[in-house]
Each structure stands twice: as C-alpha cells, then as structure tokens.
Coordinates of C-alpha atoms and ligand atoms in Angstrom, one line a residue:
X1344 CA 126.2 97.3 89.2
X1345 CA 125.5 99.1 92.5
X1346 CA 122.7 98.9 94.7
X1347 CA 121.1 102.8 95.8
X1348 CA 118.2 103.8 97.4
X1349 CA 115.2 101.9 98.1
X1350 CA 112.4 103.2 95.3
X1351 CA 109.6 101.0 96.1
X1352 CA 108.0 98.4 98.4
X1353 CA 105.2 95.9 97.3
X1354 CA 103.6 93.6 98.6
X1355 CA 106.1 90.5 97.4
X1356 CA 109.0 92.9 96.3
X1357 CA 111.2 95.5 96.9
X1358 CA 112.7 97.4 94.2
X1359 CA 115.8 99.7 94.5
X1360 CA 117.6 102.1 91.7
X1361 CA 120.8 101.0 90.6
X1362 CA 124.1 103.3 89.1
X1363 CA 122.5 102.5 86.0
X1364 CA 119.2 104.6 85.4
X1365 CA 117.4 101.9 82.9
X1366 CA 118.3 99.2 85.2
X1367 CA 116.3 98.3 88.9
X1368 CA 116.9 95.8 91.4
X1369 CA 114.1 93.7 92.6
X1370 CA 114.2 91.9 96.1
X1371 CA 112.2 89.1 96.5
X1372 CA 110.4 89.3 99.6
X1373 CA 108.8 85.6 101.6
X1374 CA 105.7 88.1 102.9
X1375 CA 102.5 87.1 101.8
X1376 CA 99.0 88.9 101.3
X1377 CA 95.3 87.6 99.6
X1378 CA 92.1 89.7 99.0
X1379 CA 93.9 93.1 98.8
X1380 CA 96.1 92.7 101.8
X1381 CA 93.6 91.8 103.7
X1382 CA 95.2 88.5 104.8
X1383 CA 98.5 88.7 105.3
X1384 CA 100.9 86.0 106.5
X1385 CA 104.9 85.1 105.4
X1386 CA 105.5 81.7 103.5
X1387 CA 109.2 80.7 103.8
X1388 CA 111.5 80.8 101.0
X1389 CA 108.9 82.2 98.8
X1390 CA 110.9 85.1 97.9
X1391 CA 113.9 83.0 96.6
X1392 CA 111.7 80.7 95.1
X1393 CA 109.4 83.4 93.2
X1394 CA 112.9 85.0 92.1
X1395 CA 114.4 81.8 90.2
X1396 CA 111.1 80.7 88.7
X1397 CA 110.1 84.3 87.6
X1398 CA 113.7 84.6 85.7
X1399 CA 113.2 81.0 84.5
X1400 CA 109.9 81.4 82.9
X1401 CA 111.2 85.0 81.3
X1402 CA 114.2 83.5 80.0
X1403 CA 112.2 80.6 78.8
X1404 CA 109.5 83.3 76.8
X1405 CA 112.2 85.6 75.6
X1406 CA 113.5 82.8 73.6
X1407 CA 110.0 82.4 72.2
X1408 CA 110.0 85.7 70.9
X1409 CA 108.2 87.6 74.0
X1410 CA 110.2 90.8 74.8
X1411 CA 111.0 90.9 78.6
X1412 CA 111.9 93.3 81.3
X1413 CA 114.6 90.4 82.8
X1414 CA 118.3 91.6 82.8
X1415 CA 120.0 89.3 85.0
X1416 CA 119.6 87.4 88.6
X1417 CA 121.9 88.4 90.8
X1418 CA 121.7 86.5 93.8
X1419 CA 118.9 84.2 95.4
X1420 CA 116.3 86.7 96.2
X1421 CA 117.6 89.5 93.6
X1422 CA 117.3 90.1 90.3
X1423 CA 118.1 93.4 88.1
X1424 CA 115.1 94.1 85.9
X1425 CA 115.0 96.9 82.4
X1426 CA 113.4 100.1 84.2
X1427 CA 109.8 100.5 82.5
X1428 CA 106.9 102.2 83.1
X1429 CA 104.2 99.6 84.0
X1430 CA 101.1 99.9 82.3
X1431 CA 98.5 99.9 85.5
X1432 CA 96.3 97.1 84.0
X1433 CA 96.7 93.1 85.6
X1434 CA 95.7 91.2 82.2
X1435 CA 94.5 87.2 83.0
X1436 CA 94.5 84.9 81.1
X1437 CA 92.3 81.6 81.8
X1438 CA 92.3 78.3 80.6
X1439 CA 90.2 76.6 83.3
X1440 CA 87.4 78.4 85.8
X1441 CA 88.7 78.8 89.0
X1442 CA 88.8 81.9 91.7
X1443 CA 86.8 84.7 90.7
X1444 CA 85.4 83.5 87.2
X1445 CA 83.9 80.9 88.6
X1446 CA 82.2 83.0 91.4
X1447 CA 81.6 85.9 89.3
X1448 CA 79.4 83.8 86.7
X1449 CA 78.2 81.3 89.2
X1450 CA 80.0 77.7 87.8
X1451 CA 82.4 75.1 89.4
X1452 CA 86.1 75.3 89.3
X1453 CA 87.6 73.3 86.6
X1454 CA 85.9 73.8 83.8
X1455 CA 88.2 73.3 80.8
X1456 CA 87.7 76.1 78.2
X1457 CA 87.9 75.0 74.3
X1458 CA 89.9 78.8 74.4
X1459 CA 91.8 80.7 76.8
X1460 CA 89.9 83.9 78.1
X1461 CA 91.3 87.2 78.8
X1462 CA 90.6 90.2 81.1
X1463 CA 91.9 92.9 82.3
X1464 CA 91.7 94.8 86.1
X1465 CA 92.7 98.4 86.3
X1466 CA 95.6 98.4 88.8
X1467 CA 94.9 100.3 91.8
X1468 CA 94.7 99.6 95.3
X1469 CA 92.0 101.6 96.2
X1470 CA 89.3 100.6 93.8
X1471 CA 90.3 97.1 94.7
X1472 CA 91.6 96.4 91.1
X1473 CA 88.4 96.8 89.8
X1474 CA 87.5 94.3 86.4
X1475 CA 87.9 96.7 83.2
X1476 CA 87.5 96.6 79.6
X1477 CA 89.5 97.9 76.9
X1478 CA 87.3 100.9 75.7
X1479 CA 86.9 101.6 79.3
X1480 CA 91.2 101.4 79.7
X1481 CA 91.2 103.9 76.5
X1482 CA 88.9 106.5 78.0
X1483 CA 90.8 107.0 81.4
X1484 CA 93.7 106.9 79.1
X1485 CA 96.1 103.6 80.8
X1486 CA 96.8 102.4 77.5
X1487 CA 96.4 103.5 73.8
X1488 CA 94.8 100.9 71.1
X1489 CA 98.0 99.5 69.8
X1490 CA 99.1 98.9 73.5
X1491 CA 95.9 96.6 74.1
X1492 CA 96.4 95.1 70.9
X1493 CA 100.1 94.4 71.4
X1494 CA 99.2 93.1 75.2
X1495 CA 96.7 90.9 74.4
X1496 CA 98.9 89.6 71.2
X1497 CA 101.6 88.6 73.7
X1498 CA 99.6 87.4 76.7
X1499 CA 97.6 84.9 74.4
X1500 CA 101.6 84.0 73.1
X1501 CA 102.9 83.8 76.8
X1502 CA 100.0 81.2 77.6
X1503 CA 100.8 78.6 74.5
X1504 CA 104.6 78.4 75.7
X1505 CA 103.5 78.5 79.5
X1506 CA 100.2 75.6 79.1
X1507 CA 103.2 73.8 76.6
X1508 CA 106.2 74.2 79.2
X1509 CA 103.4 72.9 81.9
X1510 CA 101.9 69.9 80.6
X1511 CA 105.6 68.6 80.4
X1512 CA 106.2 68.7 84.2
X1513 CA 102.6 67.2 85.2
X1514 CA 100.7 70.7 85.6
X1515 CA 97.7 72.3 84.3
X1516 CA 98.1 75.9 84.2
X1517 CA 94.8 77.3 84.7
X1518 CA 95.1 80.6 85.0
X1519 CA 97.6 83.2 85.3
X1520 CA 98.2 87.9 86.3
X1521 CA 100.5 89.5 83.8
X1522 CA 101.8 92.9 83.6
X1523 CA 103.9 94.4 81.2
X1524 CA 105.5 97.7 80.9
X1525 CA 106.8 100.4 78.3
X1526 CA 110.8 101.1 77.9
X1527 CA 112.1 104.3 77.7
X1528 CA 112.0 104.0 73.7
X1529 CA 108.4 102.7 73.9
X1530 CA 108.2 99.2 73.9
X1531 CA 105.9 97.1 75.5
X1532 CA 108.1 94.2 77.4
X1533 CA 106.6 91.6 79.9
X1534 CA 107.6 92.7 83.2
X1535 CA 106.3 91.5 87.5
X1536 CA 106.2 88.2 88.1
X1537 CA 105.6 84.8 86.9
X1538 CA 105.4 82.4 89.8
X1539 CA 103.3 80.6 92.4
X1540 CA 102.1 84.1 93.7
X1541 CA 100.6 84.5 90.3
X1542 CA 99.5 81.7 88.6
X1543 CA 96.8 79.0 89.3
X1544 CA 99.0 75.4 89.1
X1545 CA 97.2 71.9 89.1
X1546 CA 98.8 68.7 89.5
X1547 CA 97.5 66.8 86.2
X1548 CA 96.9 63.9 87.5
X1549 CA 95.8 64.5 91.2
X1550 CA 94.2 67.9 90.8
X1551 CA 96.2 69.1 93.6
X1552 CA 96.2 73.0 93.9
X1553 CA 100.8 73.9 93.9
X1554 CA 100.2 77.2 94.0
X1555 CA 99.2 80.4 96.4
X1556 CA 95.4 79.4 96.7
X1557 CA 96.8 77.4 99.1
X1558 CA 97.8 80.2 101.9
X1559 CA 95.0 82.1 100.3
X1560 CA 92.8 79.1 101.8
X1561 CA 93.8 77.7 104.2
X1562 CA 95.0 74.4 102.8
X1563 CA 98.5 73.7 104.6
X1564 CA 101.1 72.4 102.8
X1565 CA 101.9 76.2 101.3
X1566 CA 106.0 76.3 101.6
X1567 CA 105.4 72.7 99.7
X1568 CA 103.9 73.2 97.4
X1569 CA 106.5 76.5 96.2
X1570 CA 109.0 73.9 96.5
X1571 CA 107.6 71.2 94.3
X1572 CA 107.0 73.8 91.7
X1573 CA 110.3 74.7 91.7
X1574 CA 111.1 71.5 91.6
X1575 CA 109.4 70.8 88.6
X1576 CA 109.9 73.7 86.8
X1577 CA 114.1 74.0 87.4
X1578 CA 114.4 70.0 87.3
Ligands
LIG2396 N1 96.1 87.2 90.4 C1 97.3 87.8 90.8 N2 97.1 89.0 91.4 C2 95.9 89.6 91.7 C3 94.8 88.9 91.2 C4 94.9 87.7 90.6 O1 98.4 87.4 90.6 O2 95.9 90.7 92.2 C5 96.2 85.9 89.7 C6 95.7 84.7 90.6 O3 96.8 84.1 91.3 C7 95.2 83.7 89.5 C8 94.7 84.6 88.4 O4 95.4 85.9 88.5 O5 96.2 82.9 89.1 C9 93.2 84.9 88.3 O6 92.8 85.3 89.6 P1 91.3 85.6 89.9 O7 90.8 86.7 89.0 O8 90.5 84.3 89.8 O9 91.2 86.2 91.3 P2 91.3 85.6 92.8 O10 90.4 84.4 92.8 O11 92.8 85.2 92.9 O12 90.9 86.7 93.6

C-alpha cells in the first residue's frame, strides 16, 4: 500500500489517500485541543497511543458483530482505515453524568444511570457541534431513518462490549463520541476514534479521571494517565 497526498488534517489526525481508492491512511497526531479548539496544547505519545487503543477496541467490536471502518495498523502512529463517508453527527452514549450532562441539566458528576443515554451533536465546527435530535438530523437531511435506527442499534451494542471489556481492567466507562460512516455500497461501519481523546475513563475503585478531562482541566498527570490506559487495555 502506498502513501499519496495529504487529504485531510484534524484536530488529532491526519488522513492521506492511498494507491487503493477505498483505503485511507490515518496519522495519529500527539496535538491536543478542548472546547472547540479553543485550548490547545500537545500530550506526548498520545498519537501512538490513541492509534493502538483505537485498533484494539475496533478489533475487539468487530468480533462482536459491530461492522468497522479498521483495515490494518501499519506502524505506531498509522493505521489504514475503509474510505467512508462519515455521517456528520457525534452520537454519545452515557452511562454516568459527567461533562456537559451534568452542566446542561444542573446535577453532580457520577451519577450512575439504571440505562445508558444517547444523543446526538450535528458535526460542524461552526455551530459549535450544536446538540440535535433525530427528527431534527432527518429534516436537514444528515441521515435517513434507517441510518438513525441502525446507529443507535450499534452504539447501544458498542457500549455493552466497551462497559463489559472495562469493568475487567478496573474502569468505569462513563461516557463515550462515536461516529460512523457509510461505505461505498452503503453500509453504515463504526469509524474515528475510540480512545482517551474520546471517552470518559474512571478508575473503579479510586474514581480517578484516565482520560483527556485531564488536559481539558488542568489536572496534571495527562501523558499518565494515556499510558495507564494503555496499559490496561493492551495488558
Ligand atoms: N466527546 C468527544 N468529542 C467532542 C465532544 C465530546 O470525543 O467533540 C466525548 C467526551 O470525551 C466525552 C463524551 O464525548 O467522553 C461526552 O462529552 P460531553 O458531551 O460531556 O462534552 P464535554 O464535557 O467533553 O464538552
């Protein structure tokens, strides 16, 4: 497979076309932004890390019967990835109140829900991913009804073998982004990121917060805490 030109820059990633025109190339990037780039800072080894954790959690789902946009990992940062078209909604899912939920409706962090909750924001920068809901996603047209349906099928199945996979290594998994994307032939695959950068991670048993709220924060410690998720999530 041969790396060409340079397609995209995020945030967290690069991604670059390949020889192959369903196949991309992401680069993992360590650079580091909260509040819609408003803060921005690097975390070291963040990229590498994000890279073998995002490939072991897809791996780890696509065995559990969630389709996935993950090819192969090529080296430490860089991984080649099924070309999609990513549906422009971020869809949480929550098992504990933390972050905006529990500003948004005014209660503590840590509340444990009896079920997960989910939510979509409308992806775009501009708006500020603004919170949406699923008649509002039909009428501008990002998704049709069996996309929603199927979406919301699989993120509710991604969070029992994520808050499963979790609990094993010592870690509540309180909340967690998503997005997935459509394959040439239509189907609806997880694709992004599964990682620090995205999820909310609490040590079980001392509540401690292993994940990006930490940079987000201020609460030192960030490079860490990637590491000891890494830790316990590739043993
Ligand atoms: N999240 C993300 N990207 C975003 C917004 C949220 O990955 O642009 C993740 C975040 O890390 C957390 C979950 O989604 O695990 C829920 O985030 P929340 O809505 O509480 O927003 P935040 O407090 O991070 O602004």
């Amino acid at each position: 497979m041969e790396k060409r030109e340079m397609l995209y820059e995020g945030k967290a990633k690069k991604v670059y076309a390949t020889d192959n025109a369903d196949v991309l190339l992401v680069d993992y990037k360590d650079d580091a932004t909260a509040f819609n780039g408003l803060k921005k800072g690097t975390i070291t080894g963040k990229g590498a890390i994000n890279n073998r954790v995002t490939n072991f959690m897809m791996q780890m789902l696509e065995k559990e019967g969630v389709p996935t946009h993950f090819v192969k990992e090529l080296s430490e940062r860089e991984t080649l990835v099924k070309r999609v078209s990513i549906v422009p909604l971020e869809v949480i899912i929550r098992n504990i109140s933390a972050g905006s939920f529990a500003k948004r409706y005014g209660v503590e962090e840590g509340i444990v829900f009896n079920e997960p909750t989910i939510e979509f924001s409308y992806k775009n920068d501009d708006l500020g991913d603004p919170l949406i809901n699923s008649y509002h996603a039909l009428a501008l047209g990002i998704a049709t009804k069996e996309d929603i349906a199927t979406i919301t099928l699989l993120a509710f199945k991604v969070n029992q073998v994520m808050k499963e996979f979790f609990k094993n290594v010592g870690v509540d998994l309180v909340d967690f982004k998503l997005e997935f994307g459509k394959t040439s032939d239509g189907t609806i695959v997880l694709a992004d990121e599964i990682s620090p950068d995205t999820c909310r991670f609490w040590d079980s048993k001392t509540h401690e917060k292993l994940d990006k709220d930490r940079f987000r924060r201020d609460l030192g410690n960030v490079e860490d805490a990637y590491q000891e998720m890494m830790k316990r999530i590739l043993g």
